[in-house]
XYZ file of C-alpha atoms in Angstrom:
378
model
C 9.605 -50.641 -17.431
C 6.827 -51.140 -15.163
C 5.623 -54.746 -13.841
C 2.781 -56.933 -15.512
C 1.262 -59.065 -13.188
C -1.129 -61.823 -14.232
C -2.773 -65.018 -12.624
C -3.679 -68.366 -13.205
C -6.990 -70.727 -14.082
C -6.663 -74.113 -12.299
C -8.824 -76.342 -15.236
C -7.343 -79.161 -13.822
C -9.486 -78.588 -10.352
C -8.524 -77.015 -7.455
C -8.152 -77.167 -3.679
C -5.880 -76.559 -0.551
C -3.339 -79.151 -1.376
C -0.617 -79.620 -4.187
C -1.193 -83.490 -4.379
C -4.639 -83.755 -6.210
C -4.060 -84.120 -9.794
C -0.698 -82.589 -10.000
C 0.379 -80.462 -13.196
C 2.929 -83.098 -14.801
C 1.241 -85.983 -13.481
C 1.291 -89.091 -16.178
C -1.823 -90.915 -14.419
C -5.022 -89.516 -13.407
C -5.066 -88.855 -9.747
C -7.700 -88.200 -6.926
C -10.506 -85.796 -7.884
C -9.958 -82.249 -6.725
C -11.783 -80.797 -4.018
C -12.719 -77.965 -6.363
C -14.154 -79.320 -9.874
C -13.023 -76.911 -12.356
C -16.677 -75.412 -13.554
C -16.910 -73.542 -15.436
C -19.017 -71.073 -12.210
C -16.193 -71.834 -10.408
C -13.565 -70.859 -12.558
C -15.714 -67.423 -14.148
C -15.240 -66.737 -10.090
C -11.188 -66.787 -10.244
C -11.315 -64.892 -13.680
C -13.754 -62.265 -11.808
C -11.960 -61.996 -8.297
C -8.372 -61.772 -10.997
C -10.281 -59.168 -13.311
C -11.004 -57.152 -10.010
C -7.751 -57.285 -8.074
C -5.732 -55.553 -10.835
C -4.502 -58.888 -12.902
C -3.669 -58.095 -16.472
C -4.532 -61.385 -17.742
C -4.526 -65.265 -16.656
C -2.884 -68.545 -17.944
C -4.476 -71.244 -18.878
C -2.736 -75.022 -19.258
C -2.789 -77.353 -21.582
C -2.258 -80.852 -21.116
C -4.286 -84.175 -20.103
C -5.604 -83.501 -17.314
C -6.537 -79.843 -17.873
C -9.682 -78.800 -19.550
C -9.332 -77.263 -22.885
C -7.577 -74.016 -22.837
C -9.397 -72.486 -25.874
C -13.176 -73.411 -25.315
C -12.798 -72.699 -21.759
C -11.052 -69.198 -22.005
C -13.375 -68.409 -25.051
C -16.666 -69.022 -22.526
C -15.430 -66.748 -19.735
C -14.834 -64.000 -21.896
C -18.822 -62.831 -21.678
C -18.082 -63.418 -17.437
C -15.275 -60.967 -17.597
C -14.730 -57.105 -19.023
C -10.740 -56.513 -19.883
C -9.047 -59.547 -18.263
C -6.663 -61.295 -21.063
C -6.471 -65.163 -21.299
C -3.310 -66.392 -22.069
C -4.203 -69.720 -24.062
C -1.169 -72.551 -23.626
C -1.344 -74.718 -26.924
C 0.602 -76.969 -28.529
C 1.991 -77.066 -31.972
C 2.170 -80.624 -32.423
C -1.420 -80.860 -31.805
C -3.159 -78.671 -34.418
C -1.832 -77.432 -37.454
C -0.699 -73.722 -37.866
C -3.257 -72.497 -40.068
C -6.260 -73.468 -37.745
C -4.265 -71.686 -34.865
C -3.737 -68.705 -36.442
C -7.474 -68.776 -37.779
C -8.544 -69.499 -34.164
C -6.610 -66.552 -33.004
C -7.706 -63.941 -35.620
C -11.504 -65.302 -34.628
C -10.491 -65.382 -30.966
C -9.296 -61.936 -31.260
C -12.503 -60.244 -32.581
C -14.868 -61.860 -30.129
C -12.884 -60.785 -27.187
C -11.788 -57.515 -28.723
C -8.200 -58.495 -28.653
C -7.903 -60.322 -25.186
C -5.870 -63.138 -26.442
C -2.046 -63.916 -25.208
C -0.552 -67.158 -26.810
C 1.229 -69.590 -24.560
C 3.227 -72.057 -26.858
C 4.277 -75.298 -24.981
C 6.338 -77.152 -27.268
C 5.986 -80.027 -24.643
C 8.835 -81.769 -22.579
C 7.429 -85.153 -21.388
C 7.597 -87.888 -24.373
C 4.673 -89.989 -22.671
C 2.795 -87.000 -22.947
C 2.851 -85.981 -26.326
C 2.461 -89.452 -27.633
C -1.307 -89.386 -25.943
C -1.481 -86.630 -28.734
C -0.324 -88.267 -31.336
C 2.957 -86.384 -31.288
C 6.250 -88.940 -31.034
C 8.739 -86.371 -32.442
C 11.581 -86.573 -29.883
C 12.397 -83.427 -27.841
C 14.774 -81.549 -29.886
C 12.546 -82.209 -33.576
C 9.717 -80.688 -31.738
C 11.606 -77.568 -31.117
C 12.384 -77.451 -34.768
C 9.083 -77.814 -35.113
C 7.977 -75.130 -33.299
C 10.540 -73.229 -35.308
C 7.960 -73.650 -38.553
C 4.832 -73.532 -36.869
C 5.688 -70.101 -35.411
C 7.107 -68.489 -39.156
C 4.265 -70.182 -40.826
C 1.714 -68.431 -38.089
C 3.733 -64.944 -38.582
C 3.493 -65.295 -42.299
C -0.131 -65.990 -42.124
C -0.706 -63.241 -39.708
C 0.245 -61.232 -42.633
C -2.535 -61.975 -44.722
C -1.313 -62.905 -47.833
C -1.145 -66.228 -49.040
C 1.072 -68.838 -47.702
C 3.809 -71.715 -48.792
C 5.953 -73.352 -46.915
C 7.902 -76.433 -47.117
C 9.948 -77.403 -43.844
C 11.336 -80.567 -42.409
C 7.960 -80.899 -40.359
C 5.166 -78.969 -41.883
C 4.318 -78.271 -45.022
C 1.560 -76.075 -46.305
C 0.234 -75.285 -49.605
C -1.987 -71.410 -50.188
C -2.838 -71.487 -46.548
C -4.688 -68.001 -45.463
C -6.510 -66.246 -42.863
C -8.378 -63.699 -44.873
C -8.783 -61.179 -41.973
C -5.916 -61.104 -39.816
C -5.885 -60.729 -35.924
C -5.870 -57.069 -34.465
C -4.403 -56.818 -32.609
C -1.996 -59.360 -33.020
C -1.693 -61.318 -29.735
C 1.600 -61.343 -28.269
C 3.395 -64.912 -28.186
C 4.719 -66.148 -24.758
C 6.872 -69.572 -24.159
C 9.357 -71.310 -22.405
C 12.225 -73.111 -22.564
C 15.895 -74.043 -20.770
C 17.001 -76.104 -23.591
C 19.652 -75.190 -26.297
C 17.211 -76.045 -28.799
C 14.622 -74.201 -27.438
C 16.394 -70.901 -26.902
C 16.913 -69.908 -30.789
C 13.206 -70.094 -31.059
C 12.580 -67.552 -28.818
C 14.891 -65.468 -30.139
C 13.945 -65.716 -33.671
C 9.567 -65.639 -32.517
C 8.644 -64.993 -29.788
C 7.655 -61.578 -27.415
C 7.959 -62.599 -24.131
C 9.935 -65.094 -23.232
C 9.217 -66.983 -20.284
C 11.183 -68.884 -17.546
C 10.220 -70.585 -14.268
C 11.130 -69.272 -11.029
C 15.125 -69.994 -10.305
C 17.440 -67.821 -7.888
C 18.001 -64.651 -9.562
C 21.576 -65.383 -10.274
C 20.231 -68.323 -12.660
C 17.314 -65.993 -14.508
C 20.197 -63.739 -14.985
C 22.086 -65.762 -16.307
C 19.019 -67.294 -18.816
C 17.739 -63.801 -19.950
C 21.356 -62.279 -20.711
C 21.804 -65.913 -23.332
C 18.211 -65.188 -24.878
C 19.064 -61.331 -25.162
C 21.878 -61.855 -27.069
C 20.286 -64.254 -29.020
C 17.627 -61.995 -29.735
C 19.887 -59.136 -30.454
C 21.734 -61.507 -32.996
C 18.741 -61.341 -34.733
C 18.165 -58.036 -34.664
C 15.042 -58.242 -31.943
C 14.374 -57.412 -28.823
C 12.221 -59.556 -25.818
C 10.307 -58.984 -22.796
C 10.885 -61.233 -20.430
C 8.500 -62.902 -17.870
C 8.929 -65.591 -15.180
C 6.119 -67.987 -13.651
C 5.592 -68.680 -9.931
C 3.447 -69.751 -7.097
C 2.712 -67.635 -4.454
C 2.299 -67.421 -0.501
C 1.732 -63.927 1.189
C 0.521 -62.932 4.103
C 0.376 -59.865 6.582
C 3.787 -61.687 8.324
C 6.697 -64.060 7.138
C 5.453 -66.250 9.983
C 1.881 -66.770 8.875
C 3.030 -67.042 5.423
C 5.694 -70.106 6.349
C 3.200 -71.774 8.121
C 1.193 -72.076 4.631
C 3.921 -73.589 3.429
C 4.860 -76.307 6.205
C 0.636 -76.899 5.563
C 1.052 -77.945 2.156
C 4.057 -79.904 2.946
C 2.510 -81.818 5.889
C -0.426 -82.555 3.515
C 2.466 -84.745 1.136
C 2.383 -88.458 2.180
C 6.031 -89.856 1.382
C 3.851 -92.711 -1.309
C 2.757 -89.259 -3.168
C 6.382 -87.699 -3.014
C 7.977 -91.132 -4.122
C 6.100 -91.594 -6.828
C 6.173 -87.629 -8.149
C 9.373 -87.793 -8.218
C 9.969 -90.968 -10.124
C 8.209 -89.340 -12.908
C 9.399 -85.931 -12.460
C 12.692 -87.030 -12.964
C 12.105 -88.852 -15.941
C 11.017 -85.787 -18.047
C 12.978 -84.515 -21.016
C 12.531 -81.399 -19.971
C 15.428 -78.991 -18.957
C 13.413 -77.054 -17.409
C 11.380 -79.444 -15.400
C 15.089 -81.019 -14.464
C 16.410 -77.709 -13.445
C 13.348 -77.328 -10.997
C 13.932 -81.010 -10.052
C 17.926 -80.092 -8.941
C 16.441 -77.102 -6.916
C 15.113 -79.399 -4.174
C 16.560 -82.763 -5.108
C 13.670 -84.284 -3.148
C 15.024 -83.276 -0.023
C 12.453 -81.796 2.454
C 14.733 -79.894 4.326
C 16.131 -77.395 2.352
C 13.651 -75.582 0.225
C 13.856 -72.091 0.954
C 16.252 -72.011 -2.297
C 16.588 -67.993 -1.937
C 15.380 -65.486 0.662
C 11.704 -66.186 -0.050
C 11.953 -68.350 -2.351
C 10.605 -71.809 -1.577
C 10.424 -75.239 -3.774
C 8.312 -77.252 -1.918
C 5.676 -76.927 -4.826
C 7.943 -78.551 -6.774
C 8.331 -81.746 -4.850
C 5.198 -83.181 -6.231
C 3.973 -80.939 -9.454
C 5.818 -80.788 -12.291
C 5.945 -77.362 -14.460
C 6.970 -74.516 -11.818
C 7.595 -75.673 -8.906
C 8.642 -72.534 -6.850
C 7.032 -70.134 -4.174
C 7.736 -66.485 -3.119
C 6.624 -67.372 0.485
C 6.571 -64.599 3.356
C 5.128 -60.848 4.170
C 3.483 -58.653 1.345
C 6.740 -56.596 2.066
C 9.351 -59.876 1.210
C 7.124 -60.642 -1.549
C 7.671 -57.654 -3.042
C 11.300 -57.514 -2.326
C 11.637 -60.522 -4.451
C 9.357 -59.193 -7.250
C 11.717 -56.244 -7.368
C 14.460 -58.133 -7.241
C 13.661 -60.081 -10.402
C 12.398 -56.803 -11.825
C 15.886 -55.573 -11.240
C 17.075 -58.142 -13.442
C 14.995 -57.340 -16.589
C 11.926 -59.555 -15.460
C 8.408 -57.127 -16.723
C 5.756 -59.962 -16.631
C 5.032 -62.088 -13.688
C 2.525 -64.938 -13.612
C 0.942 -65.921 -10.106
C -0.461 -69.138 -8.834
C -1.385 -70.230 -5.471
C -3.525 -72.494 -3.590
C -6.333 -72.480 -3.468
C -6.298 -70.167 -6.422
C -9.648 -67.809 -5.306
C -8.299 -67.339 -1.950
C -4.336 -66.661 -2.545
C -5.834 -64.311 -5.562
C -7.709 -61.965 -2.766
C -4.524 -62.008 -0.678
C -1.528 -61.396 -3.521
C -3.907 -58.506 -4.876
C -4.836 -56.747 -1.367
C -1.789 -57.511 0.217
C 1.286 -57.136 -2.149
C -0.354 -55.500 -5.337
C -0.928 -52.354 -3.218
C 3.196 -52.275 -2.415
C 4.070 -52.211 -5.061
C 2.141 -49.292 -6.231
C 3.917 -48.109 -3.942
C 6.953 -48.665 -4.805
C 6.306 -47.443 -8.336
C 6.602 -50.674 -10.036
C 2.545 -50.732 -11.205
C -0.233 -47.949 -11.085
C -2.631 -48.019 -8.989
C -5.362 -47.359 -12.019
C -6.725 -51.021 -13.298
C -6.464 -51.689 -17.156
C -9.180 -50.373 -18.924
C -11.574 -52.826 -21.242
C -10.983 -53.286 -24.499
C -13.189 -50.701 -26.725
C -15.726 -52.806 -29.142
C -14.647 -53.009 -32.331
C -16.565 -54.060 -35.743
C -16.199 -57.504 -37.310
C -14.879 -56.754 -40.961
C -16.594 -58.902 -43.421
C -14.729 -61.945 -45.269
């Protein structure tokens, strides 16, 4: 079981702060010092492709740009880099998804990863139309993601659920490959969904002790049902060539959090109906002086963005310690953020990427493109 390691596409902007238009945020906020272009952003997906990334996520949500048309125009800018597209189900129905991701499939030569984001923030969802409340979207998930399977199949499909209903949907020419589902979610609602679905499920970045304890409930879930998961985890990132330089990134970003910001974060943080999001919220409990959680594992990001909200911060060495750690614990796919996201890219991938080849947890080959592959005809 070796380690995945992907990035992530800011296309809500970018910059050397966590307080401009923060992930989570239910108001617009100050413009980020990087726009996300679409030049700018082909440069992340490049420097990712490059330093050995497998693949990148991409949000969804108000303030983000569209995760589909925005992946789908930096696949020409890129060679083998996947783009792992978060959507929501309560936002499009499941036949157009799973059309989307057969086409999706065949003009990137199967470079698609689907990120399903049920959603956790009610004020959120209702800006899409959505006003199920939080447990009824889970259950709603639970369709969308049989009807999608069924469809991936294709034959013809019926289905008549509490939520969706569909009547001879089809995609004529299937996906191929099929792309692999990700998601998330702490909830007791959420976790029989990915047991039932999904292939890799997904948590933020707790202590270990806590992702233990998640993957060992989702694993026998899974088992119940006679599958097995991967398991990934999502997490912002701060290495350097010592522990010293890389805390003083840290206290940076904190310094650059006026207490107006952190007040008002963290009035609508902590309104969320998320159990994630309140989980990462309990990790810091707004306190500033305790946020190395872990050895190395910081939640200062968390004081003012919602989502994950937790840093390995320290040398490439501790960095790796941690990854290794979490490997330890079943953990095989591990998304990276940092900020800003072109620069911390450059230093993850030439500073911890290379131990961990040597520790034998990746190879020190880069994935290969995708080979071309013909169209069939409808």
């Amino acid at each position: 079981m070796s380690v995945v390691l992907h990035w992530f596409l800011p296309t809500s902007g970018d910059g050397r702060t966590i307080v401009d238009r923060f992930h989570g945020s239910q108001e617009a906020g100050a413009p980020a010092q990087r726009g996300p272009d679409i030049d700018y952003l082909a440069q992340i997906a490049r420097a990712a492709e490059q330093l050995g990334f497998v693949g990148v996520l991409t949000p969804t949500g108000t303030w983000c740009e569209d995760a589909w048309l925005t992946t789908a125009a930096l696949i020409a800018q890129t060679e083998r880099l996947k783009f792992l597209v978060a959507f929501r189900p309560g936002t499009i129905s499941p036949t157009l998804a799973a059309q989307m991701a057969a086409t999706y499939q065949r003009i990137s030569r199967g470079r698609l990863l689907l990120n399903v984001v049920t959603g956790g923030d009610a004020i959120e969802q209702q800006r899409f139309g959505d006003w199920l409340e939080h447990d009824q979207r889970y259950a709603r998930t639970d369709e969308f993601l049989s009807i999608v399977r069924k469809l991936w199949s294709g034959v013809p499909v019926d289905f008549a659920g509490q939520h969706l209903r569909i009547a001879g949907g089809l995609v004529p020419v299937p996906p191929d490959p099929l792309p692999q589902i990700y998601f998330g979610g702490s909830s007791d609602a959420a976790l029989p969904v990915a047991a039932r679905h999904v292939d890799v499920y997904l948590t933020w970045g707790e202590p270990p002790a806590q992702v233990a304890e998640k993957i060992a409930r989702v694993r026998a879930l899974a088992e119940a049902q006679g599958r097995t998961l991967r398991f990934g985890i999502r997490l912002h990132t701060i290495s350097r060539d010592s522990s010293r330089e890389a805390w003083a990134e840290a206290d940076k970003l904190i310094a650059a959090i006026d207490p107006a910001s952190l007040a008002k974060a963290q009035a609508q943080l902590g309104t969320s109906q998320s159990v994630g999001q309140q989980r990462m919220v309990a990790l810091h409990g707004g306190r500033l002086d305790k946020l190395e959680i872990y050895p190395n594992l910081w939640a200062g990001i968390g004081l003012v963005r919602g989502g994950a909200g937790t840093a390995l911060v320290g040398s490439h060495q501790e960095v790796a310690d941690r990854i290794e750690e979490y490997h330890s614990l079943g953990i095989e796919e591990f998304i990276f953020s940092g900020y800003p996201h072109l620069e911390e890219a450059y230093w993850f991938g030439e500073g911890v990427r290379p131990e961990l080849v040597r520790r034998g947890l990746i190879s020190a080959e880069l994935p290969k493109a995708a080979p071309r592959a013909l169209v069939p005809a409808l």
